[in-house]
XYZ file of C-alpha atoms in Angstrom:
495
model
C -40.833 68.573 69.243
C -37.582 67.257 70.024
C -36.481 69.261 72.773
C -40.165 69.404 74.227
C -40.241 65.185 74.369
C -36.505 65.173 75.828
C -37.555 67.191 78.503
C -40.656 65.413 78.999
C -38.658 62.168 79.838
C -35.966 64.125 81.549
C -38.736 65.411 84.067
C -40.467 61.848 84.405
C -37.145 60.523 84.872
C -36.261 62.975 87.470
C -39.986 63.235 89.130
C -39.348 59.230 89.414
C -35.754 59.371 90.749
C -37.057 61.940 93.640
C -40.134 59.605 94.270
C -37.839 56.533 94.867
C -34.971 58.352 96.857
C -37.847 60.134 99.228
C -39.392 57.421 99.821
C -36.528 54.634 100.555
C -34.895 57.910 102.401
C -38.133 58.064 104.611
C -38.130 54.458 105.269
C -34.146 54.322 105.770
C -34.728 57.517 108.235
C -37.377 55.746 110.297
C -35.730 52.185 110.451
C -32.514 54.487 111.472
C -34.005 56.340 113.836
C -35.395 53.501 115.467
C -31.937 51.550 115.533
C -30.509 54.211 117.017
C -32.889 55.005 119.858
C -32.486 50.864 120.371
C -28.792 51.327 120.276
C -29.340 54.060 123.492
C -31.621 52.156 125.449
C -30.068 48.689 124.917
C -26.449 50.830 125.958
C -28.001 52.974 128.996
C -29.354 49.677 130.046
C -26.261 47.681 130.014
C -24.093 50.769 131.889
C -27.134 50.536 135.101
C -26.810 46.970 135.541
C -23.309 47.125 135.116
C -23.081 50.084 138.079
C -25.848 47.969 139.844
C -23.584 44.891 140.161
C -20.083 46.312 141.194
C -22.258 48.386 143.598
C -23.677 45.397 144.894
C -20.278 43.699 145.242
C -19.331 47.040 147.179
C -21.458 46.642 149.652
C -21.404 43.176 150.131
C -17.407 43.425 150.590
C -17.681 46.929 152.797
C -20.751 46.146 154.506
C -21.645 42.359 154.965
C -24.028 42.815 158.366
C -25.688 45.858 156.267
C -29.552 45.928 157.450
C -31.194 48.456 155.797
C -34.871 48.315 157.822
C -33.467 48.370 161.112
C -30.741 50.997 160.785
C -30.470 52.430 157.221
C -27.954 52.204 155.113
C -26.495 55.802 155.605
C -25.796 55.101 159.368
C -23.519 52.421 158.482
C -21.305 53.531 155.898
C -19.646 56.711 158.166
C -16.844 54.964 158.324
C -16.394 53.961 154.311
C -18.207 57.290 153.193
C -14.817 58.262 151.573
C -13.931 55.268 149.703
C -18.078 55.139 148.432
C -17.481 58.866 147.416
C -14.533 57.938 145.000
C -15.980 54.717 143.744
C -19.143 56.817 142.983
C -17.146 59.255 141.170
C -15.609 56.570 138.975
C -19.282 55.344 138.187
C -20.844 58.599 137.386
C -17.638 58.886 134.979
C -18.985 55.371 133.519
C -22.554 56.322 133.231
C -22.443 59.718 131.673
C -25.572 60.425 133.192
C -26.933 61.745 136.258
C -26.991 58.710 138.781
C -29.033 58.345 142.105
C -28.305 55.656 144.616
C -31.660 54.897 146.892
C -31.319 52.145 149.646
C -34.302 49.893 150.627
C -35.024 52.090 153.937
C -35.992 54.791 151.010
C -32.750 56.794 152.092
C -31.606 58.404 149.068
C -26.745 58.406 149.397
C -25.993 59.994 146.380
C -27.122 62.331 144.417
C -25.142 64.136 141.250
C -21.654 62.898 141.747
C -21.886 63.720 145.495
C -22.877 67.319 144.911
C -25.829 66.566 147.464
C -28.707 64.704 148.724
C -32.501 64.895 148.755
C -35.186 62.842 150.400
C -37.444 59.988 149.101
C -40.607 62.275 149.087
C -38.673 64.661 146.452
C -37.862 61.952 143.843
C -40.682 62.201 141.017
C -43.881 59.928 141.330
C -42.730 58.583 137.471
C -38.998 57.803 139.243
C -40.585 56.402 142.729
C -42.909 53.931 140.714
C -39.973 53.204 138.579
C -37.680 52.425 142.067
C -40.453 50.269 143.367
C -40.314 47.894 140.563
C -36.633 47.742 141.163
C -37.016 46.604 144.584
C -38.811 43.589 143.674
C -35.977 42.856 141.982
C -36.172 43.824 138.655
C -34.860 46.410 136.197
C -36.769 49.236 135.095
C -36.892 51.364 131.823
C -38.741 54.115 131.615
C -38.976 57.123 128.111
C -40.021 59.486 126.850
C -39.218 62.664 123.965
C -38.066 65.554 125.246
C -38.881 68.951 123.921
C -36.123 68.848 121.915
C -35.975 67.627 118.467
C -35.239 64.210 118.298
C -33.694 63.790 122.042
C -35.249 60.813 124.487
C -34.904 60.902 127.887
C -34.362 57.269 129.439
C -34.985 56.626 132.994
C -33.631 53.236 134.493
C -33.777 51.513 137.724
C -31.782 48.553 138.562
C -31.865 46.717 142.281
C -28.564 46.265 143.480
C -28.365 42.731 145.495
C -26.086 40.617 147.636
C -25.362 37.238 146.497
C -28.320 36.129 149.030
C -30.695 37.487 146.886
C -31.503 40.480 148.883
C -32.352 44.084 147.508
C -30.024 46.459 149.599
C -30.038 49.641 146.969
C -31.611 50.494 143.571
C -29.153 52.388 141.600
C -31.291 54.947 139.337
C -29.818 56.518 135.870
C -31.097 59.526 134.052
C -29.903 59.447 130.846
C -30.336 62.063 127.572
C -29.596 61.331 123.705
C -28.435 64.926 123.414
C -25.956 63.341 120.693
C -28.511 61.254 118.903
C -30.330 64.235 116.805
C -26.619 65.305 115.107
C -25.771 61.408 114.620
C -29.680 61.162 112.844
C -28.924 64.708 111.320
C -25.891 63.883 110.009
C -27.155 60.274 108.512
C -30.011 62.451 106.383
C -27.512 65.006 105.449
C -25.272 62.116 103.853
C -28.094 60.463 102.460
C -29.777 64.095 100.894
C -26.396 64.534 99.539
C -26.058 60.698 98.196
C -28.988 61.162 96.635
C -28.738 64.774 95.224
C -24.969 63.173 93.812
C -27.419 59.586 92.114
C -29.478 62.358 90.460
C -26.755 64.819 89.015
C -24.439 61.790 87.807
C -28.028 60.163 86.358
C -28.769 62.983 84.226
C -26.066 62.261 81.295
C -27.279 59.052 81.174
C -30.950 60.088 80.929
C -30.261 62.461 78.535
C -28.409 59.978 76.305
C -31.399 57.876 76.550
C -34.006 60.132 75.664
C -32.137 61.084 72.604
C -31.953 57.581 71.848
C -35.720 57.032 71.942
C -36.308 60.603 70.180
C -34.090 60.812 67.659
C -35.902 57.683 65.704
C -38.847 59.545 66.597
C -38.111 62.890 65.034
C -37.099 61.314 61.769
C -40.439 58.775 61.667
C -42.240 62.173 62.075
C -40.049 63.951 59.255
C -40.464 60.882 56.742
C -44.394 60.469 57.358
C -45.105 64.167 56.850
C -42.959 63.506 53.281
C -45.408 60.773 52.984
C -48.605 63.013 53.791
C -47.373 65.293 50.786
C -47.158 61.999 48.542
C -43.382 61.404 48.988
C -43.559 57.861 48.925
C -39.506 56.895 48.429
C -38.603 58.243 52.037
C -37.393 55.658 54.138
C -36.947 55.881 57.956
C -33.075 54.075 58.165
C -34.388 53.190 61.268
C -32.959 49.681 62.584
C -33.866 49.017 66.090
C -34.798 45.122 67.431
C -37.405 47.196 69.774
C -40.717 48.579 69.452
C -39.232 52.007 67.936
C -37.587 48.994 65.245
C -40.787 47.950 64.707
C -42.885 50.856 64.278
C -40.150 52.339 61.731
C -40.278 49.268 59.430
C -44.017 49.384 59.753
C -44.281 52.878 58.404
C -41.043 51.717 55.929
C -43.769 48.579 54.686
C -46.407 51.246 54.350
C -44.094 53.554 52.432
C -43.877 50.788 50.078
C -47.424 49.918 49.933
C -48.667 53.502 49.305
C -46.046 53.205 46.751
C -47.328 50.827 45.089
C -50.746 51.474 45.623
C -49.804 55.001 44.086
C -48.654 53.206 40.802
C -51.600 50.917 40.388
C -53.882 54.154 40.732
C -51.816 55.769 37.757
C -51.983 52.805 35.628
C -55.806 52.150 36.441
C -56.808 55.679 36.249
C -54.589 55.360 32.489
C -56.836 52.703 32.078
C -59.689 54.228 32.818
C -59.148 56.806 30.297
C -58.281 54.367 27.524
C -61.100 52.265 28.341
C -63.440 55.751 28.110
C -61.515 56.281 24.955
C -61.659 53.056 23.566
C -65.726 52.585 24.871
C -66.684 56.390 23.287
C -65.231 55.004 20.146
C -67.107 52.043 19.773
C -70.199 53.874 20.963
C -69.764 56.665 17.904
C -69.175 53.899 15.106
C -72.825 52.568 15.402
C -74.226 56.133 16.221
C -73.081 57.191 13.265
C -73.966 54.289 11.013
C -77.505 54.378 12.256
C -77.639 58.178 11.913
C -76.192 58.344 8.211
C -78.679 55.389 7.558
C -81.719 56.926 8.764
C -80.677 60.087 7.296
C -80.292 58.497 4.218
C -83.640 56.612 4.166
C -85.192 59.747 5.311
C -83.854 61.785 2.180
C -85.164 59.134 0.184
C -81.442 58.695 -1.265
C -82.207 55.280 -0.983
C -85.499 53.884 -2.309
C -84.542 50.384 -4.263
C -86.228 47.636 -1.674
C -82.562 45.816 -1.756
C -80.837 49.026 -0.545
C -83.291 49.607 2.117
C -83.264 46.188 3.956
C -79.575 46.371 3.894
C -79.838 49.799 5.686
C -81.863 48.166 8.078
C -80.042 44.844 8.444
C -76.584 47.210 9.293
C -78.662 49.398 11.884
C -80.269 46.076 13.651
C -76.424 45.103 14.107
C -75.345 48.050 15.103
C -77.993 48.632 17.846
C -77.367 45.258 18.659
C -73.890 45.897 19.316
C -74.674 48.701 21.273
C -76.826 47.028 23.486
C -74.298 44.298 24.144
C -72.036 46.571 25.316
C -74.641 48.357 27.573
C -75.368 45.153 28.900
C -71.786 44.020 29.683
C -71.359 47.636 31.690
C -74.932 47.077 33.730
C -73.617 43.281 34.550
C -70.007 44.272 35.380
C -71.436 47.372 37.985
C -74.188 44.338 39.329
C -71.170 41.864 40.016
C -68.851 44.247 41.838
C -71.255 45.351 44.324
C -71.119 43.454 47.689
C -74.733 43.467 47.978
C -75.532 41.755 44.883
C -77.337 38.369 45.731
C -76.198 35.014 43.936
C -78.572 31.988 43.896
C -76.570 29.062 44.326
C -77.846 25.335 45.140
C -76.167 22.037 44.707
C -75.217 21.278 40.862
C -73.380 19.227 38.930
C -70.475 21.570 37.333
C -69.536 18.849 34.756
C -73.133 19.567 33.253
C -72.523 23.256 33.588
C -69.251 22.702 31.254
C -71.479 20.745 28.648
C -73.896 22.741 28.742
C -71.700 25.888 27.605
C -70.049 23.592 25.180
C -73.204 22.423 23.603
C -74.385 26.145 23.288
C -71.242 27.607 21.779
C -70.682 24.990 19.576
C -72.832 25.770 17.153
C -71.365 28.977 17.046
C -68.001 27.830 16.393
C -69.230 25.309 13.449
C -70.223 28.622 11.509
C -66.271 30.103 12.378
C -65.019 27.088 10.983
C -63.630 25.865 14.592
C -64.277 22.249 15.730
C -65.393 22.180 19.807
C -63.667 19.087 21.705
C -64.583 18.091 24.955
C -62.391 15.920 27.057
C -64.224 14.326 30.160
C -64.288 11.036 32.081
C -67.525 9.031 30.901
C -70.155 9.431 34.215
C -67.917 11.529 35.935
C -69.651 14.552 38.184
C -68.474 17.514 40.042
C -70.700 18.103 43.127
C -70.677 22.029 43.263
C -72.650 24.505 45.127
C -73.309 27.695 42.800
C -75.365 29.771 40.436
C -75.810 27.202 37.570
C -76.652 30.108 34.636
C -73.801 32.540 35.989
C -71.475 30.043 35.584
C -72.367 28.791 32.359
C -72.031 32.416 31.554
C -68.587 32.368 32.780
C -67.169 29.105 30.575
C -69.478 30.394 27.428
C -67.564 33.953 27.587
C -64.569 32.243 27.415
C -64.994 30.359 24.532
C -66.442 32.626 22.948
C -63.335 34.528 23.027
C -61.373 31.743 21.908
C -63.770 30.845 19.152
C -63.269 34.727 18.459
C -59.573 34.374 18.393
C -58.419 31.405 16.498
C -56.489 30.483 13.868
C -58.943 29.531 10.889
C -59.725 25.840 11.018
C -58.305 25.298 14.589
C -60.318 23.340 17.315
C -61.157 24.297 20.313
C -59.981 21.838 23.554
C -62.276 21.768 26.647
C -60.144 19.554 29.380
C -62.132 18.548 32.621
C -60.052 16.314 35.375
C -60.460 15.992 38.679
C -58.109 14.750 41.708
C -58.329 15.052 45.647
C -58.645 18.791 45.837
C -61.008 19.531 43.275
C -61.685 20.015 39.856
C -59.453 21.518 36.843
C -61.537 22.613 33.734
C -58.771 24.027 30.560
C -60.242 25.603 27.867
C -57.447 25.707 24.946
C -56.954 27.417 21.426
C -54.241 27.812 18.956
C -54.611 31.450 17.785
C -53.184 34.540 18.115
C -52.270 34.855 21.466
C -51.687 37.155 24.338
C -48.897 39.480 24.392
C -46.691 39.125 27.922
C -47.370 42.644 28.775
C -50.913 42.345 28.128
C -51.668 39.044 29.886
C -51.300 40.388 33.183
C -54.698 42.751 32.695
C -57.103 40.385 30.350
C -59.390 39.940 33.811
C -59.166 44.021 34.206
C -62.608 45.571 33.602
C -60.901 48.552 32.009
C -58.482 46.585 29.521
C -59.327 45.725 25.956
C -57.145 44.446 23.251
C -58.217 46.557 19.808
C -57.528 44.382 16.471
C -59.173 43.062 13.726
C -60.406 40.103 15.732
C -61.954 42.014 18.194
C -63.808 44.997 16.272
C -67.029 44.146 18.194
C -65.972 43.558 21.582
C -66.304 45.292 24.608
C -63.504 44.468 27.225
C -65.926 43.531 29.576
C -65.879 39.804 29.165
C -62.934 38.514 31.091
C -63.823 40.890 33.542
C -67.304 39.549 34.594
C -66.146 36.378 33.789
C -63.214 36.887 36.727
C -66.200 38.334 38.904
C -68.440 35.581 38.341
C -65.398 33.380 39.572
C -64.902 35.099 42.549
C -68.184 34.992 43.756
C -67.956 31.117 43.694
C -64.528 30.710 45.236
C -63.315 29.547 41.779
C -59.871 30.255 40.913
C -59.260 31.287 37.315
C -55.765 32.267 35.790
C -54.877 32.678 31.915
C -51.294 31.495 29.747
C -50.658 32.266 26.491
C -47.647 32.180 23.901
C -48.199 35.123 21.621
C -48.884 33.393 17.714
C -49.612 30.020 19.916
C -51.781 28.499 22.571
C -53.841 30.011 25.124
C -55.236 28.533 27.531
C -58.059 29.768 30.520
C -57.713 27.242 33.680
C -60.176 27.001 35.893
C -59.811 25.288 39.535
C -62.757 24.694 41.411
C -63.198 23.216 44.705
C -64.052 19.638 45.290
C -67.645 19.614 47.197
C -69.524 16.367 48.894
């Protein structure tokens, strides 16, 4: 995987580098290319109207009665002939070029460095036009590729004129870039070469990078298959203030998490199986008190009418404990599905707390335990629930601490209210709630086995911390063990 994403980059990163360099080597080409051909012209052009005005100055020294219409231009330079020949020769040297001297009477003097001469008529229609601008007076530019790769021809005529004004000759330049291809050629060699050099001297670097992007990579891939086998202490070492930073210590956090999330499965799943254990217990008791009592009123072992009504009176508990505890499991399931609809409507939750109080107190008058309620006189709590679920709720809990306190003890029920809502504190002195235990007394599958709690179910807290939920009510428990416990209860303030 390693070597397979390395090269991946490597080949984007090279794929990219020959992208850029052909195309800014195109454009640097064409911009080149065009410079230079500019460079030519703007040169060749210079060197004819250079010729064209120390020609003129020639004449106009050698030949100051020169008129070319009435007796041609030829005729009267006999006599300087030689001294045009060697100034000629010293221009052609100039130009570089083959250079053609026409006069106005359309008499062509020089042709090739001297070599010969050639009429009007044979002068190229493309050259003639070209000459005939130049009479008027202006330079001329005329170009065109050759056949050859990257070679322009250039074709200039420039009038040559006396100081007067007048057009006496038109001196005409035929110029080649036979040099320009190797100057172009050698510009793309240096630049394929530049380039070639950018790309070989960018490879170390590349590679250095890819390894620093793949490397994290490989060992993020290495600690997440350790997590897909349930490793859950690997740990990328990954520390990067990038997005490879961030993705490491994303899968670090969810390393944790699963973690975690692995050890609460354990220790519900433990308590799963004690609650089972604890539940199948409970269930066999009253089985087999009711069986043993029905066998023994159907052997007729028992037959005094005392006997027989206290058989009875122990089955009727027993069945009634039993269905309690069916109950409890049917409302528990009920309350932790989603889809289980609440009535609520606008109450008053101080009459909610009475109203438990009212019913349990009874209750606790037969334990020996005194009830106490501690409210403002007139004092409501606007609240927007299910009025019997959450009388349900408060009665659970006191039932428990009616269950579990000391003999003689009462019972404190503490309503206040502030800003933010409403605190109800229900409060016992009895025999507390060990530390290690307090954390799971709202856990459906915890239950605290003792002589004070033969007929419970664990299920109590539980839906009690359900029915809480479902109202938005917060609910949290303290206890010091051989001391006082208290429930709290924080509901929101509603208007």
């Amino acid at each position: 995987m390693k070597r397979k994403l390395t090269a991946q980059i490597l080949l984007y990163f090279t794929a990219a580098l020959v992208l850029m360099c052909s195309t800014v080597g195109g454009i640097f080409l064409i911009i080149y290319t065009r410079t230079t051909v500019h460079s030519y012209r703007s040169g060749f052009l210079q060197k004819t109207e250079a010729i064209a005005h120390s020609l003129s100055v020639y004449f106009e020294q050698e030949l100051p009665d020169y008129y070319p219409i009435e007796s041609g231009l030829k005729e009267q330079m006999k006599q300087s002939n030689l001294r045009l020949g060697i100034y000629l020769d010293f221009m052609d040297n100039i130009a570089l070029s083959n250079l053609w001297i026409v006069d106005s009477a359309t008499q062509t003097i020089h042709v090739e460095f001297g070599k010969y001469n050639i009429t009007y008529s044979s002068i190229p229609a493309e050259v003639r036009t070209l000459i005939d601008q130049a009479m008027e007076g202006e330079t001329s530019i005329s170009e065109r590729w050759s056949d050859r790769m990257l070679e322009k021809n250039f074709i200039i005529a420039s009038p040559v004129q006396f100081s007067d004004g007048r057009t006496v000759a038109v001196v005409v330049i035929h110029a080649r870039t036979g040099d320009m291809f190797s100057t172009i050629m050698e510009a793309g060699w240096v630049l394929a070469g530049s380039m070639l050099l950018a790309l070989l001297v960018l490879i170390v670097p590349c590679l250095i990078f890819s390894r620093n992007i793949v490397n994290p990579l490989k060992c993020m891939v290495e600690i997440t298959v350790r997590m897909t086998k349930g490793d859950y202490t690997a740990r990328t070492g990954v520390k990067r203030q990038d997005e490879l930073g961030v993705l490491a210590n994303n899968i670090d956090i969810l390393s944790v998490r699963l973690k975690e999330a692995d050890r609460q499965q354990a220790e519900l799943e433990q308590l799963r199986k004690t609650y089972i254990s604890n539940i199948s217990h409970e269930l066999r008791t009253p089985v087999a008190v009711i069986r043993s009592s029905l066998e023994a009123l159907c052997d007729g072992v028992v037959t005094g009418q005392e006997q027989v009504e206290a058989y009875y009176r122990e089955m009727l508990a027993e069945s009634v404990h039993m269905n309690r505890m069916v109950n409890d499991l049917l409302e528990l399931s009920r309350l932790q599905n989603p889809s289980y609809h609440i009535e609520k409507r606008p109450i008053d939750f101080m009459m909610v707390v009475e109203d438990a109080v009212r019913t349990l107190r009874h209750i606790a008058e037969n334990a020996g335990h005194a009830i106490e309620l501690n409210t403002k006189d007139g004092e409501t709590v606007p609240f927007c629930g299910d009025y019997g679920r959450l009388r349900q709720m408060l009665g659970t809990v006191l039932d428990n601490a009616i269950k579990f306190s000391m003999p003689g003890e009462p019972i404190q029920v503490t309503v206040t209210t502030n800003a933010s809502g409403c605190t109800t504190r229900i409060s016992n002195m009895g025999t507390g709630i060990q530390e290690k235990d307090l954390p799971h007394v709202f856990e459906e599958y915890y239950m605290s086995i003792g002589e004070t709690n033969r007929t419970g179910t664990g299920l109590g807290l539980a839906i009690a911390k359900r029915i809480a939920d479902r109202h938005s009510i917060g609910i949290e428990a303290a206890s010091v063990p051989g001391g006082k416990t208290s429930f709290i209860f924080r509901i929101p303030l509603q208007r």
